[in-house]
């Protein structure tokens, strides 16, 4: 007997606004670490590599949770899974707020990483309740507010940490997450489940993906010190290859794979994933290196900025990122995804290479960061909206999850690579990284981003509405 599902209830601006407020709150909670990494390094006696690890551990969890959240959302309904996921995020924010040391703070960040899975769940809800044209704009707004939440987080983290304590910079956005979750629960109608619950979860695939990501981060963390432990690094590289091989084999054979390699093999999907990875790698290297350079106390470089000042200097970039989300959705709708991505790639490469060449004044870093943030928002939003509206509605969660996993992986590699370069560029007995380490990081990021143009040449122009 076939069960006929009731049609979804149309949603209005209030419900979309509630999703936007939740995205803003989670974005703020995600971003408080970035401008305060130098402060946290001093308070918790962390090395620069440990600081880089702290900046990306949340993203590693996101890479694991996001496809699972997307799959559950497609199967059981986006709103139902979203509310439960936000309970985990709220717990993570509470642990981070109460953390007395680095290990406990890392646990809190791991739990907070579940927030990244909120985006595909929001997209599932929007896609099921709105027509294609309106859903593109709504997805752009939600994406933009998630990115724009960094404006609130970056601006408030420094002053809150310095005037109150580092504990409150986690506590305040966590309270906002709890409140906005209750608002979504009240205003957003339940969306009907998609596929029947007849296939189990791909736990072997999830475990292998966890091992793969953890090993990759260890390889990047130990690379600067490879000379002192070369055999350990080689062993980790071999282990990484084993995890990758095993994961691919398991996903190919799984009845309901964690990450659908068949979907990933579609040209539109793998190109979007490759572009997102490259763009987010370049973005995150800048996100990590710029605050470090602002805080740096080198001879003839660096600005000795406080956490509050760093937040203010990063604010224009956060504003640009906020605007980029809706602009990316509108640009994709009017000009097609390829035009938006090409514009973003060129803009980001110019920003990265310009900062590498000229960084003697604070405004050099501010302008460069604005270009990078705007470009990242344009590119990722264009990839997200085009992918979300190019697949069957029942595949929205897993398709957008692939883009978000690529975003997370690119961000994780970029952040850890930035930390590794600074660690390798710090002379023995010194706590100050060489200026050349910053220049090298920005140049590498710029060249990697430019390589995206080879992929965009083969993309379709995208659907214009």
Coordinates of C-alpha atoms in Angstrom, one line a residue:
X1 CA 0.0 0.0 0.0
X2 CA 1.4 3.4 -1.0
X3 CA 1.2 6.2 1.5
X4 CA 0.3 9.6 0.0
X5 CA 2.2 12.4 1.7
X6 CA 0.4 15.7 2.3
X7 CA 1.7 18.6 0.1
X8 CA 4.2 20.9 2.0
X9 CA 2.8 24.0 3.6
X10 CA 4.0 27.2 1.9
X11 CA 6.2 29.3 4.1
X12 CA 6.4 33.1 4.3
X13 CA 9.0 35.7 5.1
X14 CA 8.8 35.1 8.8
X15 CA 9.8 31.4 8.6
X16 CA 12.7 32.2 6.1
X17 CA 13.7 35.0 8.5
X18 CA 13.8 32.6 11.4
X19 CA 16.1 30.4 9.4
X20 CA 18.2 33.4 8.6
X21 CA 18.5 34.4 12.3
X22 CA 19.6 30.9 13.1
X23 CA 22.2 31.0 10.4
X24 CA 23.4 34.4 11.7
X25 CA 23.7 33.0 15.3
X26 CA 25.6 29.9 14.2
X27 CA 27.8 31.9 12.0
X28 CA 28.7 34.1 14.9
X29 CA 29.5 31.2 17.1
X30 CA 31.6 29.6 14.4
X31 CA 33.7 32.8 13.9
X32 CA 34.6 33.9 17.4
X33 CA 37.8 31.8 17.4
X34 CA 39.3 33.4 14.3
X35 CA 40.1 37.0 15.6
X36 CA 41.1 35.7 19.0
X37 CA 43.5 32.9 18.0
X38 CA 46.6 35.0 19.1
X39 CA 44.9 35.8 22.5
X40 CA 43.9 32.1 23.0
X41 CA 47.5 31.0 22.1
X42 CA 48.8 33.2 24.8
X43 CA 46.1 32.3 27.5
X44 CA 46.2 28.6 26.8
X45 CA 50.0 28.4 26.1
X46 CA 49.4 27.0 22.5
X47 CA 51.9 26.8 19.7
X48 CA 51.0 28.2 16.3
X49 CA 50.3 24.7 15.0
X50 CA 47.9 24.1 17.9
X51 CA 46.3 27.4 17.1
X52 CA 45.7 26.3 13.5
X53 CA 44.3 23.0 14.8
X54 CA 41.9 24.9 17.0
X55 CA 40.8 27.0 14.1
X56 CA 39.8 24.0 11.9
X57 CA 38.8 21.2 14.3
X58 CA 35.2 22.5 14.1
X59 CA 35.4 22.2 10.4
X60 CA 36.6 18.6 10.5
X61 CA 33.5 17.7 12.6
X62 CA 31.4 19.6 10.0
X63 CA 32.8 17.4 7.2
X64 CA 31.7 14.3 9.0
X65 CA 28.3 15.5 10.2
X66 CA 27.2 17.4 7.1
X67 CA 26.6 14.4 4.8
X68 CA 24.9 12.5 7.6
X69 CA 22.7 15.5 8.4
X70 CA 21.8 15.9 4.7
X71 CA 21.0 12.2 4.4
X72 CA 18.8 12.2 7.5
X73 CA 17.1 15.4 6.4
X74 CA 16.3 14.0 3.0
X75 CA 14.9 10.9 4.7
X76 CA 13.1 12.2 7.8
X77 CA 12.5 15.9 7.1
X78 CA 14.8 18.9 7.3
X79 CA 13.2 20.6 10.3
X80 CA 13.1 17.5 12.5
X81 CA 16.8 16.9 12.1
X82 CA 17.7 20.5 12.2
X83 CA 16.2 21.0 15.7
X84 CA 18.1 18.0 17.1
X85 CA 21.3 19.1 15.5
X86 CA 21.1 22.5 17.1
X87 CA 20.8 20.8 20.5
X88 CA 24.2 19.3 19.9
X89 CA 25.6 22.7 18.8
X90 CA 24.2 24.3 22.0
X91 CA 25.9 21.7 24.1
X92 CA 29.2 22.3 22.2
X93 CA 28.9 26.1 22.8
X94 CA 28.3 25.5 26.5
X95 CA 31.4 23.2 26.8
X96 CA 33.5 25.8 24.9
X97 CA 32.3 28.5 27.2
X98 CA 33.2 26.5 30.4
X99 CA 36.4 25.1 29.0
X100 CA 39.4 25.6 31.4
X101 CA 42.1 24.3 29.0
X102 CA 42.8 23.4 25.4
X103 CA 41.6 19.8 25.4
X104 CA 38.2 20.7 26.8
X105 CA 37.9 23.6 24.4
X106 CA 38.7 21.2 21.5
X107 CA 35.8 18.9 22.7
X108 CA 33.5 21.9 22.6
X109 CA 34.6 22.8 19.1
X110 CA 34.1 19.3 18.0
X111 CA 30.5 19.4 19.2
X112 CA 30.0 22.9 17.7
X113 CA 31.0 21.5 14.3
X114 CA 27.5 20.0 14.0
X115 CA 26.4 23.6 13.1
X116 CA 27.7 23.2 9.5
X117 CA 25.1 20.5 8.9
X118 CA 22.4 23.1 9.6
X119 CA 22.9 24.6 6.1
X120 CA 21.9 21.6 4.0
X121 CA 18.9 21.1 6.4
X122 CA 17.8 24.7 5.9
X123 CA 18.2 24.2 2.1
X124 CA 16.0 21.1 2.3
X125 CA 13.3 23.0 4.0
X126 CA 13.5 26.0 1.7
X127 CA 13.5 23.8 -1.4
X128 CA 10.4 21.8 -0.3
X129 CA 8.4 24.9 0.6
X130 CA 9.3 27.4 -2.2
X131 CA 9.4 27.4 -6.0
X132 CA 12.8 27.2 -7.7
X133 CA 13.2 31.0 -8.4
X134 CA 12.3 32.0 -4.8
X135 CA 14.3 29.2 -3.3
X136 CA 17.5 30.4 -5.0
X137 CA 17.2 33.8 -3.4
X138 CA 16.2 32.3 0.0
X139 CA 19.2 29.9 -0.1
X140 CA 21.4 32.9 -0.9
X141 CA 20.0 34.9 2.0
X142 CA 20.5 32.0 4.5
X143 CA 24.0 31.3 3.2
X144 CA 24.8 35.0 3.3
X145 CA 23.6 35.4 6.9
X146 CA 25.6 32.3 8.0
X147 CA 28.7 33.9 6.5
X148 CA 27.5 37.3 7.7
X149 CA 27.3 36.0 11.2
X150 CA 31.0 36.2 11.2
X151 CA 30.6 40.0 11.2
X152 CA 28.9 39.7 14.6
X153 CA 31.4 37.1 15.9
X154 CA 34.5 38.9 14.7
X155 CA 33.4 42.3 15.9
X156 CA 32.3 41.1 19.4
X157 CA 34.8 38.3 20.2
X158 CA 37.7 40.6 20.9
X159 CA 35.9 43.1 23.1
X160 CA 34.0 40.4 25.0
X161 CA 37.2 38.3 25.6
X162 CA 39.1 41.3 26.8
X163 CA 36.5 43.1 28.8
X164 CA 34.7 40.0 30.3
X165 CA 36.6 36.8 29.4
X166 CA 37.2 34.3 26.6
X167 CA 34.4 32.2 28.2
X168 CA 31.7 34.8 27.5
X169 CA 32.7 35.1 23.8
X170 CA 31.3 31.5 23.4
X171 CA 28.5 31.8 25.9
X172 CA 26.7 34.8 24.2
X173 CA 26.3 33.4 20.7
X174 CA 25.4 30.0 22.2
X175 CA 22.4 31.8 24.0
X176 CA 21.5 33.3 20.6
X177 CA 21.6 29.8 19.0
X178 CA 19.2 28.5 21.6
X179 CA 16.8 31.3 21.2
X180 CA 16.8 31.2 17.3
X181 CA 16.3 27.4 17.4
X182 CA 13.2 27.9 19.5
X183 CA 12.0 30.5 17.0
X184 CA 12.5 28.2 14.0
X185 CA 10.7 25.4 15.8
X186 CA 7.7 27.7 16.3
X187 CA 7.5 29.4 12.9
X188 CA 8.7 26.7 10.5
X189 CA 6.2 24.1 9.4
X190 CA 7.3 20.5 9.3
X191 CA 8.4 19.3 5.9
X192 CA 7.4 15.9 4.7
X193 CA 10.0 13.1 4.8
X194 CA 11.5 12.0 1.5
X195 CA 12.7 8.5 1.1
X196 CA 11.3 5.6 3.2
X197 CA 13.4 4.5 6.1
X198 CA 14.4 1.1 4.6
X199 CA 18.3 1.4 4.3
X200 CA 20.7 1.7 7.2
X201 CA 23.4 4.3 7.8
X202 CA 26.8 3.8 6.2
X203 CA 28.7 3.7 9.5
X204 CA 31.9 2.0 8.0
X205 CA 32.0 4.9 5.5
X206 CA 31.7 7.4 8.3
X207 CA 34.4 5.8 10.3
X208 CA 36.8 5.6 7.4
X209 CA 36.1 9.2 6.5
X210 CA 36.8 10.2 10.1
X211 CA 40.2 8.4 10.0
X212 CA 41.0 10.0 6.7
X213 CA 40.4 13.5 7.8
X214 CA 42.1 13.0 11.2
X215 CA 45.2 11.5 9.5
X216 CA 45.3 14.3 6.9
X217 CA 45.3 16.9 9.6
X218 CA 48.1 15.1 11.4
X219 CA 50.2 15.0 8.2
X220 CA 49.8 18.7 7.8
X221 CA 50.5 19.4 11.4
X222 CA 53.7 17.3 11.4
X223 CA 55.0 18.4 8.0
X224 CA 57.0 21.4 9.3
X225 CA 58.8 19.1 11.7
X226 CA 59.3 16.2 9.2
X227 CA 63.1 16.5 9.6
X228 CA 62.9 15.4 13.2
X229 CA 60.5 12.5 12.7
X230 CA 60.6 11.5 9.0
X231 CA 59.4 7.9 9.6
X232 CA 56.4 9.1 11.5
X233 CA 55.4 11.4 8.7
X234 CA 55.9 8.6 6.1
X235 CA 53.8 6.2 8.2
X236 CA 51.0 8.7 8.4
X237 CA 51.0 9.3 4.6
X238 CA 50.8 5.5 4.1
X239 CA 48.0 5.3 6.6
X240 CA 46.2 8.2 4.8
X241 CA 46.5 6.3 1.5
X242 CA 45.0 3.2 3.2
X243 CA 42.1 5.1 4.6
X244 CA 41.4 6.8 1.2
X245 CA 41.5 3.4 -0.7
X246 CA 39.3 1.7 1.9
X247 CA 36.8 4.5 2.0
X248 CA 36.4 4.5 -1.8
X249 CA 35.9 0.8 -1.9
X250 CA 33.3 0.9 0.9
X251 CA 31.4 3.8 -0.6
X252 CA 31.2 2.0 -4.0
X253 CA 29.7 -1.1 -2.4
X254 CA 27.4 0.5 0.2
X255 CA 23.6 0.3 -0.4
X256 CA 23.3 3.9 1.0
X257 CA 26.8 5.4 1.0
X258 CA 27.7 8.3 3.3
X259 CA 28.9 10.2 0.3
X260 CA 27.3 9.1 -3.0
X261 CA 30.3 8.6 -5.4
X262 CA 27.9 8.2 -8.3
X263 CA 26.5 11.7 -7.6
X264 CA 30.0 13.0 -7.1
X265 CA 31.0 11.6 -10.5
X266 CA 28.5 13.9 -12.2
X267 CA 30.5 16.7 -14.0
X268 CA 28.4 19.5 -12.5
X269 CA 28.8 18.1 -9.0
X270 CA 32.6 17.2 -9.0
X271 CA 33.4 20.5 -10.7
X272 CA 31.5 22.4 -8.1
X273 CA 33.2 20.5 -5.3
X274 CA 36.7 21.0 -6.8
X275 CA 36.1 24.7 -7.2
X276 CA 34.7 25.0 -3.6
X277 CA 37.7 23.2 -2.2
X278 CA 40.2 25.4 -4.0
X279 CA 38.4 28.6 -3.2
X280 CA 38.0 27.8 0.5
X281 CA 41.6 26.7 0.8
X282 CA 42.7 30.2 -0.4
X283 CA 40.1 31.9 1.8
X284 CA 41.0 30.1 5.0
X285 CA 44.8 30.6 4.6
X286 CA 43.9 34.3 4.5
X287 CA 41.5 33.9 7.5
X288 CA 44.3 32.4 9.5
X289 CA 47.3 34.4 8.3
X290 CA 45.8 37.9 8.4
X291 CA 44.9 38.0 12.1
X292 CA 48.4 36.5 12.9
X293 CA 50.1 39.2 10.8
X294 CA 48.0 41.9 12.5
X295 CA 49.1 40.5 15.9
X296 CA 52.7 39.9 14.8
X297 CA 55.5 41.6 16.7
X298 CA 58.3 41.3 14.1
X299 CA 61.1 43.7 13.3
X300 CA 59.6 45.9 10.5
X301 CA 56.4 43.9 10.0
X302 CA 53.3 43.2 12.0
X303 CA 51.1 45.6 13.9
X304 CA 50.9 44.4 17.5
X305 CA 47.1 44.6 17.3
X306 CA 44.9 43.5 20.2
X307 CA 42.0 41.1 19.8
X308 CA 39.5 43.9 19.8
X309 CA 41.5 45.8 17.1
X310 CA 41.8 42.6 15.0
X311 CA 38.0 42.2 15.1
X312 CA 37.5 45.8 13.9
X313 CA 40.1 45.4 11.1
X314 CA 38.3 42.2 10.0
X315 CA 34.9 43.7 10.2
X316 CA 34.8 45.2 6.6
X317 CA 35.6 41.7 5.2
X318 CA 32.7 40.3 7.3
X319 CA 30.4 42.9 5.9
X320 CA 31.5 42.1 2.4
X321 CA 30.9 38.4 3.1
X322 CA 27.4 39.2 4.3
X323 CA 26.6 41.0 1.1
X324 CA 28.2 38.3 -1.1
X325 CA 25.6 35.7 -0.2
X326 CA 22.5 37.4 -1.6
X327 CA 24.6 38.9 -4.4
X328 CA 25.9 35.4 -5.3
X329 CA 22.3 34.0 -5.5
X330 CA 21.0 37.0 -7.6
X331 CA 24.1 36.8 -9.8
X332 CA 23.6 33.1 -10.4
X333 CA 20.0 33.7 -11.2
X334 CA 20.7 36.5 -13.7
X335 CA 24.1 35.7 -15.2
X336 CA 24.7 32.0 -14.5
X337 CA 27.1 30.3 -12.1
X338 CA 30.1 30.3 -14.4
X339 CA 30.2 34.1 -14.7
X340 CA 29.8 34.5 -10.9
X341 CA 32.6 32.0 -10.1
X342 CA 35.0 33.5 -12.7
X343 CA 34.5 36.9 -11.2
X344 CA 35.1 35.6 -7.7
X345 CA 38.2 33.6 -8.6
X346 CA 39.9 36.6 -10.2
X347 CA 38.9 38.9 -7.3
X348 CA 40.3 36.5 -4.7
X349 CA 43.6 35.9 -6.5
X350 CA 44.1 39.6 -6.8
X351 CA 43.4 40.1 -3.1
X352 CA 45.8 37.3 -2.0
X353 CA 48.7 38.2 -4.3
X354 CA 48.3 41.9 -3.5
X355 CA 48.6 41.2 0.2
X356 CA 51.7 39.1 -0.4
X357 CA 53.3 41.9 -2.3
X358 CA 52.2 44.8 -0.1
X359 CA 51.4 44.5 3.6
X360 CA 53.1 47.4 5.3
X361 CA 50.0 49.3 6.3
X362 CA 46.9 48.0 8.0
X363 CA 44.6 49.2 5.2
X364 CA 46.5 46.9 2.8
X365 CA 45.3 43.9 4.8
X366 CA 41.8 45.3 5.3
X367 CA 41.3 45.9 1.5
X368 CA 42.8 42.5 0.6
X369 CA 40.6 40.7 3.2
X370 CA 37.5 42.5 1.8
X371 CA 38.3 41.3 -1.7
X372 CA 38.9 37.7 -0.5
X373 CA 35.8 37.6 1.7
X374 CA 33.5 39.0 -1.1
X375 CA 35.0 36.6 -3.6
X376 CA 34.5 33.6 -1.3
X377 CA 30.9 34.5 -0.7
X378 CA 30.1 34.9 -4.4
X379 CA 31.8 31.7 -5.4
X380 CA 30.5 29.4 -2.6
X381 CA 26.9 30.8 -2.8
X382 CA 26.9 30.4 -6.6
X383 CA 28.0 26.8 -6.3
X384 CA 25.5 26.1 -3.5
X385 CA 22.5 27.6 -5.2
X386 CA 23.2 26.1 -8.6
X387 CA 23.8 22.7 -7.1
X388 CA 20.8 22.8 -4.8
X389 CA 18.4 23.6 -7.6
X390 CA 20.0 21.3 -10.2
X391 CA 19.1 18.0 -8.5
X392 CA 15.9 16.2 -7.6
X393 CA 14.3 17.8 -4.5
X394 CA 14.8 14.5 -2.6
X395 CA 18.6 14.8 -3.3
X396 CA 19.0 18.4 -2.1
X397 CA 20.5 17.5 1.2
X398 CA 23.1 15.1 0.0
X399 CA 24.0 17.3 -3.0
X400 CA 24.6 20.4 -1.0
X401 CA 26.4 18.3 1.6
X402 CA 29.0 17.4 -1.0
X403 CA 29.6 21.1 -1.6
X404 CA 29.8 21.8 2.2
X405 CA 32.2 18.9 2.7
X406 CA 34.4 20.3 0.0
X407 CA 34.2 23.7 1.7
X408 CA 35.1 22.2 5.0
X409 CA 38.0 20.1 3.6
X410 CA 39.4 23.2 1.7
X411 CA 39.1 25.3 4.9
X412 CA 40.7 22.6 7.0
X413 CA 43.7 22.1 4.7
X414 CA 44.1 25.9 4.2
X415 CA 44.1 26.6 7.9
X416 CA 46.5 23.8 8.8
X417 CA 48.8 24.7 5.9
X418 CA 48.9 28.3 7.1
X419 CA 49.8 27.2 10.6
X420 CA 52.4 24.8 9.3
X421 CA 54.1 27.5 7.2
X422 CA 54.3 29.9 10.2
X423 CA 55.6 27.1 12.4
X424 CA 58.3 26.2 9.8
X425 CA 59.1 29.9 9.4
X426 CA 59.7 30.5 13.1
X427 CA 63.4 30.5 13.9
X428 CA 64.5 28.2 16.8
X429 CA 64.2 29.9 20.1
X430 CA 62.0 32.7 18.7
X431 CA 58.2 33.1 19.0
X432 CA 58.0 35.4 15.9
X433 CA 57.5 33.9 12.5
X434 CA 59.6 35.3 9.6
X435 CA 57.9 37.7 7.2
X436 CA 58.8 35.4 4.3
X437 CA 56.5 32.7 5.8
X438 CA 53.5 35.1 5.4
X439 CA 54.5 36.0 1.9
X440 CA 54.9 32.4 0.9
X441 CA 51.5 31.5 2.4
X442 CA 49.6 34.3 0.5
X443 CA 51.4 33.5 -2.8
X444 CA 50.7 29.7 -2.5
X445 CA 47.0 30.5 -1.8
X446 CA 46.8 32.9 -4.8
X447 CA 48.3 30.4 -7.2
X448 CA 46.0 27.6 -6.0
X449 CA 43.0 29.8 -6.4
X450 CA 44.0 30.8 -9.9
X451 CA 44.1 27.1 -10.8
X452 CA 40.3 27.1 -10.5
X453 CA 40.1 28.9 -13.8
X454 CA 41.1 25.7 -15.5
X455 CA 37.9 24.1 -14.1
X456 CA 35.6 27.0 -14.8
X457 CA 36.5 26.9 -18.5
X458 CA 34.8 23.6 -18.8
X459 CA 31.7 24.5 -16.8
X460 CA 28.3 25.2 -18.3
X461 CA 27.2 28.8 -18.0
X462 CA 24.4 27.8 -15.6
X463 CA 20.7 28.4 -15.7
X464 CA 19.6 32.0 -15.9
X465 CA 16.1 32.9 -14.5

